[in-house]
Coordinates of C-alpha atoms and ligand atoms in Angstrom, one line a residue:
M1 CA -10.5 83.7 36.8
I2 CA -12.3 81.7 34.0
Y3 CA -9.9 79.8 31.7
E4 CA -10.7 78.1 28.4
K5 CA -10.2 74.5 29.3
N6 CA -8.2 73.1 26.3
S7 CA -5.7 75.9 26.1
F8 CA -5.2 75.8 29.9
L9 CA -4.6 72.0 29.7
N10 CA -2.3 72.3 26.7
K11 CA -0.2 74.9 28.4
I12 CA 0.4 72.5 31.4
I13 CA 1.0 69.5 29.1
S14 CA 3.7 71.5 27.3
D15 CA 5.2 72.5 30.7
M16 CA 5.6 68.7 31.3
S17 CA 7.0 67.9 27.8
G18 CA 10.7 67.2 27.7
S19 CA 10.6 65.3 30.9
S20 CA 10.2 61.5 30.9
I21 CA 6.5 61.6 31.9
E22 CA 4.6 58.8 30.2
N23 CA 1.2 60.3 30.1
P24 CA 1.3 64.1 30.6
R25 CA -2.3 64.6 29.5
L26 CA -3.7 62.2 32.1
D27 CA -1.4 63.6 34.8
T28 CA -2.5 67.1 34.0
K29 CA -6.2 66.2 34.4
I30 CA -5.5 64.4 37.7
I31 CA -3.4 67.4 39.1
I32 CA -6.0 69.9 38.1
S33 CA -9.0 68.0 39.5
H34 CA -7.0 67.6 42.7
A35 CA -6.2 71.3 43.0
L36 CA -9.8 72.2 42.2
G37 CA -11.2 69.6 44.5
C38 CA -13.5 68.2 41.8
Q39 CA -14.0 64.9 40.0
I40 CA -11.9 64.3 36.9
D41 CA -15.2 64.0 34.9
K42 CA -15.8 67.7 35.5
I43 CA -12.5 68.5 33.8
L44 CA -13.5 66.2 30.9
L45 CA -16.9 67.7 30.4
D46 CA -16.6 71.5 31.1
T47 CA -15.4 73.8 28.3
H48 CA -14.2 76.4 30.8
L49 CA -12.6 76.2 34.2
E50 CA -12.9 78.7 37.1
I51 CA -9.6 78.7 38.9
S52 CA -8.4 81.0 41.7
D53 CA -4.9 82.5 42.0
K54 CA -4.3 80.2 45.0
Q55 CA -5.3 77.1 42.9
I56 CA -3.0 78.3 40.0
N57 CA -0.1 78.4 42.5
E58 CA -1.0 74.9 43.7
I59 CA -1.2 73.6 40.2
N60 CA 2.2 75.1 39.4
K61 CA 3.8 73.5 42.5
Y62 CA 2.3 70.1 41.6
V63 CA 3.5 70.3 38.0
N64 CA 7.0 71.3 39.3
R65 CA 7.0 68.2 41.5
R66 CA 5.8 66.0 38.7
V67 CA 8.5 67.3 36.3
N68 CA 11.1 66.6 39.0
G69 CA 10.0 62.9 39.0
E70 CA 7.5 62.6 41.8
P71 CA 4.8 60.1 40.9
V72 CA 1.4 61.8 40.5
S73 CA -0.1 59.4 43.2
R74 CA 2.4 60.8 45.7
I75 CA 1.5 64.4 44.8
I76 CA -2.2 63.9 45.3
G77 CA -1.7 61.4 48.2
K78 CA -3.9 58.7 46.9
R79 CA -4.0 55.7 44.5
E80 CA -6.8 53.6 43.0
F81 CA -6.5 49.9 43.7
W82 CA -9.1 47.3 42.9
D83 CA -11.4 50.2 41.9
L84 CA -11.2 51.6 45.4
E85 CA -9.4 54.8 46.5
F86 CA -6.6 54.5 49.0
K87 CA -4.8 57.3 50.9
I88 CA -1.0 56.9 50.7
N89 CA 1.8 58.8 52.3
E90 CA 5.6 58.6 52.8
A91 CA 5.2 55.7 55.2
T92 CA 3.3 53.5 52.7
L93 CA 4.2 51.7 49.5
D94 CA 2.4 53.2 46.5
P95 CA 0.1 50.2 45.7
R96 CA 0.8 48.6 42.3
H97 CA -1.8 47.2 39.9
D98 CA 0.2 44.0 39.6
T99 CA -0.6 43.3 43.3
E100 CA -4.2 42.9 42.3
T101 CA -3.1 39.5 41.1
L102 CA -3.2 38.4 44.7
I103 CA -6.9 39.4 45.0
D104 CA -7.7 37.6 41.8
T105 CA -5.9 34.5 43.1
I106 CA -7.7 34.4 46.4
L107 CA -11.1 34.9 44.6
N108 CA -10.3 31.9 42.5
L109 CA -9.3 29.8 45.6
V110 CA -12.1 30.7 48.1
D111 CA -15.7 31.3 47.4
R112 CA -16.9 34.9 48.0
K113 CA -19.7 33.7 50.3
E114 CA -17.3 32.0 52.8
K115 CA -17.0 33.5 56.3
I116 CA -13.2 33.5 56.4
S117 CA -10.6 35.2 58.5
I118 CA -7.8 36.9 56.6
L119 CA -4.4 38.0 57.8
D120 CA -2.5 40.5 55.7
L121 CA 1.2 40.7 56.6
G122 CA 2.8 44.0 55.8
T123 CA -0.5 45.7 55.1
G124 CA 0.9 49.2 54.2
S125 CA -2.0 51.3 53.0
G126 CA -4.3 48.3 53.7
C127 CA -5.0 48.0 50.0
I128 CA -4.9 44.1 49.9
L129 CA -6.9 43.5 53.0
L130 CA -9.5 46.1 52.4
S131 CA -10.0 45.1 48.8
L132 CA -10.5 41.5 50.0
L133 CA -13.0 42.6 52.6
S134 CA -14.9 44.5 49.9
E135 CA -15.3 41.2 48.1
Y136 CA -15.7 38.8 51.1
K137 CA -18.7 40.5 52.8
Q138 CA -18.7 37.9 55.7
A139 CA -15.0 37.9 56.3
D140 CA -13.0 39.4 59.1
G141 CA -9.6 40.9 58.3
F142 CA -6.4 41.6 60.3
G143 CA -3.7 43.8 58.9
L144 CA -0.2 43.9 60.4
D145 CA 2.7 46.2 59.7
I146 CA 5.9 47.1 61.4
S147 CA 5.3 50.8 60.7
F148 CA 2.9 52.6 63.1
E149 CA 2.5 55.4 60.5
A150 CA 1.4 52.8 57.8
I151 CA -1.1 51.3 60.2
S152 CA -2.6 54.7 60.8
V153 CA -3.1 55.1 57.0
A154 CA -4.6 51.6 56.7
F155 CA -7.0 52.5 59.5
F156 CA -7.9 55.8 57.8
N157 CA -8.6 53.9 54.6
A158 CA -10.8 51.3 56.4
K159 CA -12.8 54.1 57.9
K160 CA -13.3 55.8 54.6
L161 CA -14.4 52.5 53.0
G162 CA -16.8 51.8 55.9
L163 CA -14.9 48.6 56.9
T164 CA -13.7 49.3 60.4
H165 CA -16.2 46.8 61.9
R166 CA -14.4 44.0 60.0
A167 CA -10.8 45.3 59.6
H168 CA -8.5 45.2 62.6
F169 CA -5.0 46.5 62.5
F170 CA -1.8 45.8 64.6
V171 CA 1.7 47.1 64.7
G172 CA 4.1 44.2 64.9
D173 CA 7.1 42.4 63.5
W174 CA 5.6 39.7 61.2
F175 CA 3.9 37.2 63.5
S176 CA 5.0 38.7 66.8
A177 CA 1.6 40.1 67.6
I178 CA -0.4 37.1 66.2
T179 CA -1.9 34.5 68.5
S180 CA -4.7 33.0 66.5
Q181 CA -5.1 31.0 63.2
F182 CA -6.5 32.1 59.9
D183 CA -8.2 30.7 56.8
V184 CA -6.1 32.9 54.5
I185 CA -2.7 34.5 55.0
V186 CA -1.7 37.0 52.3
S187 CA 1.4 39.1 52.0
N188 CA 3.3 41.4 49.7
P189 CA 6.5 41.5 51.7
P190 CA 9.6 43.6 50.8
Y191 CA 11.4 41.4 48.3
I192 CA 13.9 43.6 46.3
E193 CA 17.5 42.1 46.4
S194 CA 20.6 44.2 47.0
N195 CA 22.0 44.0 43.5
Y196 CA 18.7 45.2 42.0
F197 CA 18.0 48.0 44.5
N198 CA 20.1 50.6 42.8
K199 CA 18.6 49.6 39.4
L200 CA 15.0 50.5 40.5
Q201 CA 13.3 53.3 38.7
P202 CA 14.1 56.6 40.5
E203 CA 10.3 57.1 41.1
V204 CA 10.3 53.9 43.2
R205 CA 13.8 54.3 44.8
K206 CA 13.2 57.9 45.8
Y207 CA 9.5 57.8 46.9
D208 CA 8.6 54.4 48.2
P209 CA 9.9 53.7 51.8
K210 CA 13.0 51.5 51.7
E211 CA 11.5 49.3 54.5
S212 CA 8.7 48.4 52.1
L213 CA 11.1 47.3 49.3
Y214 CA 14.3 45.8 50.6
G215 CA 14.3 42.1 51.2
G216 CA 17.9 41.4 52.1
I217 CA 20.9 40.3 50.0
D218 CA 19.0 37.8 47.9
G219 CA 15.6 39.4 48.4
L220 CA 14.3 36.3 50.3
D221 CA 14.8 37.3 53.9
N222 CA 11.1 38.0 54.6
Y223 CA 9.9 34.8 52.9
R224 CA 12.3 32.8 55.1
M225 CA 10.6 34.4 58.2
I226 CA 7.0 34.4 57.0
I227 CA 6.6 30.9 55.4
P228 CA 7.5 28.6 58.4
M229 CA 5.4 30.7 60.7
A230 CA 2.4 30.9 58.3
K231 CA 2.4 27.1 58.3
K232 CA 1.5 27.2 62.0
K233 CA -0.9 30.1 61.8
L234 CA -3.0 28.7 59.0
I235 CA -5.9 26.4 59.7
K236 CA -5.7 23.0 58.0
G237 CA -6.8 23.5 54.4
G238 CA -6.1 27.3 54.6
Y239 CA -4.1 29.2 51.9
L240 CA -1.0 31.2 52.0
V241 CA -0.8 33.7 49.1
L242 CA 2.4 35.7 48.5
E243 CA 3.5 38.3 46.0
I244 CA 6.9 37.4 44.5
G245 CA 9.5 39.1 42.4
F246 CA 9.8 38.0 38.7
N247 CA 12.8 35.8 39.4
Q248 CA 11.8 34.4 42.8
K249 CA 9.4 31.6 41.8
N250 CA 11.8 28.7 42.3
S251 CA 13.3 29.9 45.5
V252 CA 10.0 30.7 47.1
Q253 CA 8.5 27.4 45.9
E254 CA 11.4 25.5 47.6
L255 CA 10.8 27.4 50.9
L256 CA 7.2 26.5 50.7
L257 CA 7.9 22.8 50.0
S258 CA 10.5 22.6 52.8
S259 CA 7.9 24.0 55.3
G260 CA 5.5 21.3 54.3
F261 CA 3.1 23.3 52.1
D262 CA 1.0 21.6 49.4
K263 CA -0.6 22.4 46.1
I264 CA 1.8 25.1 45.2
T265 CA 0.7 27.2 42.2
C266 CA 2.2 30.3 40.5
Y267 CA 0.3 33.0 38.7
N268 CA 1.3 35.7 36.2
D269 CA 0.5 39.4 36.4
L270 CA -0.9 41.2 33.4
S271 CA 2.6 41.8 32.0
G272 CA 3.2 38.0 32.0
N273 CA 5.7 38.0 34.9
F274 CA 5.4 35.5 37.8
R275 CA 3.8 37.7 40.5
C276 CA 2.0 35.5 42.9
I277 CA 2.3 32.1 44.5
S278 CA -0.3 30.2 46.5
A279 CA 0.1 27.2 48.7
S280 CA -2.4 25.1 50.7
N281 CA -1.8 24.0 54.3
Ligands
SAM1 C1 5.9 45.8 49.7 S1 5.1 46.6 51.1 C2 3.4 46.1 50.8 C3 2.4 47.1 51.3 C4 1.0 46.8 50.8 N1 0.6 45.5 51.4 C5 0.9 46.8 49.3 O1 0.8 45.7 48.7 O2 0.8 47.9 48.7 C6 5.7 45.7 52.4 C7 5.1 46.2 53.8 O3 5.7 45.3 54.8 C8 6.0 46.1 55.9 N2 7.1 45.4 56.7 C9 8.4 45.4 56.5 N3 9.0 44.6 57.4 C10 8.1 44.2 58.2 C11 8.1 43.3 59.4 N4 9.2 42.9 59.9 N5 6.9 43.1 60.0 C12 5.8 43.6 59.5 N6 5.7 44.4 58.4 C13 6.8 44.7 57.8 C14 6.4 47.5 55.4 O4 6.3 48.5 56.3 C15 5.5 47.6 54.2 O5 4.3 48.3 54.5

């Protein structure tokens, strides 16, 4: 059937009102373009939309899921990060824009033209590693994750972005599968502490895998494992770049110092929270 676009959109937006959805208009456009298999621009430009009964059913199901608190990225199974599109699923963290601070940090530390090797620990969807490889055209990248399912998603994303010749993925427990040394080691490890876990937004607690969030009683378990090993697996002069929680700057800085790292620097995300810490070997 042919629908007049604005009244169709407004009907869905009003179905979403009353729930705590921040931007129902945007979510509506994303959901419709996903159901119709078209670009969002088409929804913006066209005055009328041709939608089959099957697509209407799909749209209704998606809207229902959204109203029940499922993030729109989970519904459509993808997320934009560093202007690239990444498939996500129940095995992967939904990449956060704040994590782009790690990419900015590395771009400030290492010239784009360098032929570097990069190790991304806890690669998830591969968003950090593949974004870096899209910037460092000469680099080779290695992504590791404990979840086989996450590694399958990262490989899918590498293929879609045409990066499989430079992106290599492994299943492993932090450094267990790693034998060589790297110029850059980057990681966004699970770092949520026990006390804070139950205070996470329901969208996060319910839909992101717990294994990608929980960092032990004080949130620092994974830094304690990663930092001393990274010291051995970085070449001299290489960089370790870590995402951190807003209150973890001092503790992670101490762990870096006690492992012998140098030139430790912290960086804020766009909301002004400490988000990233870099250290030189
Ligand atoms: C916070 S998520 C980060 C995912 C992705 N890098 C991102 O920034 O969106 C942490 C990742 O670490 C992985 N992970 C947790 N424990 C691990 C371990 N012991 N060894 C390797 N990876 C692990 C999780 O499966 C998850 O994919």
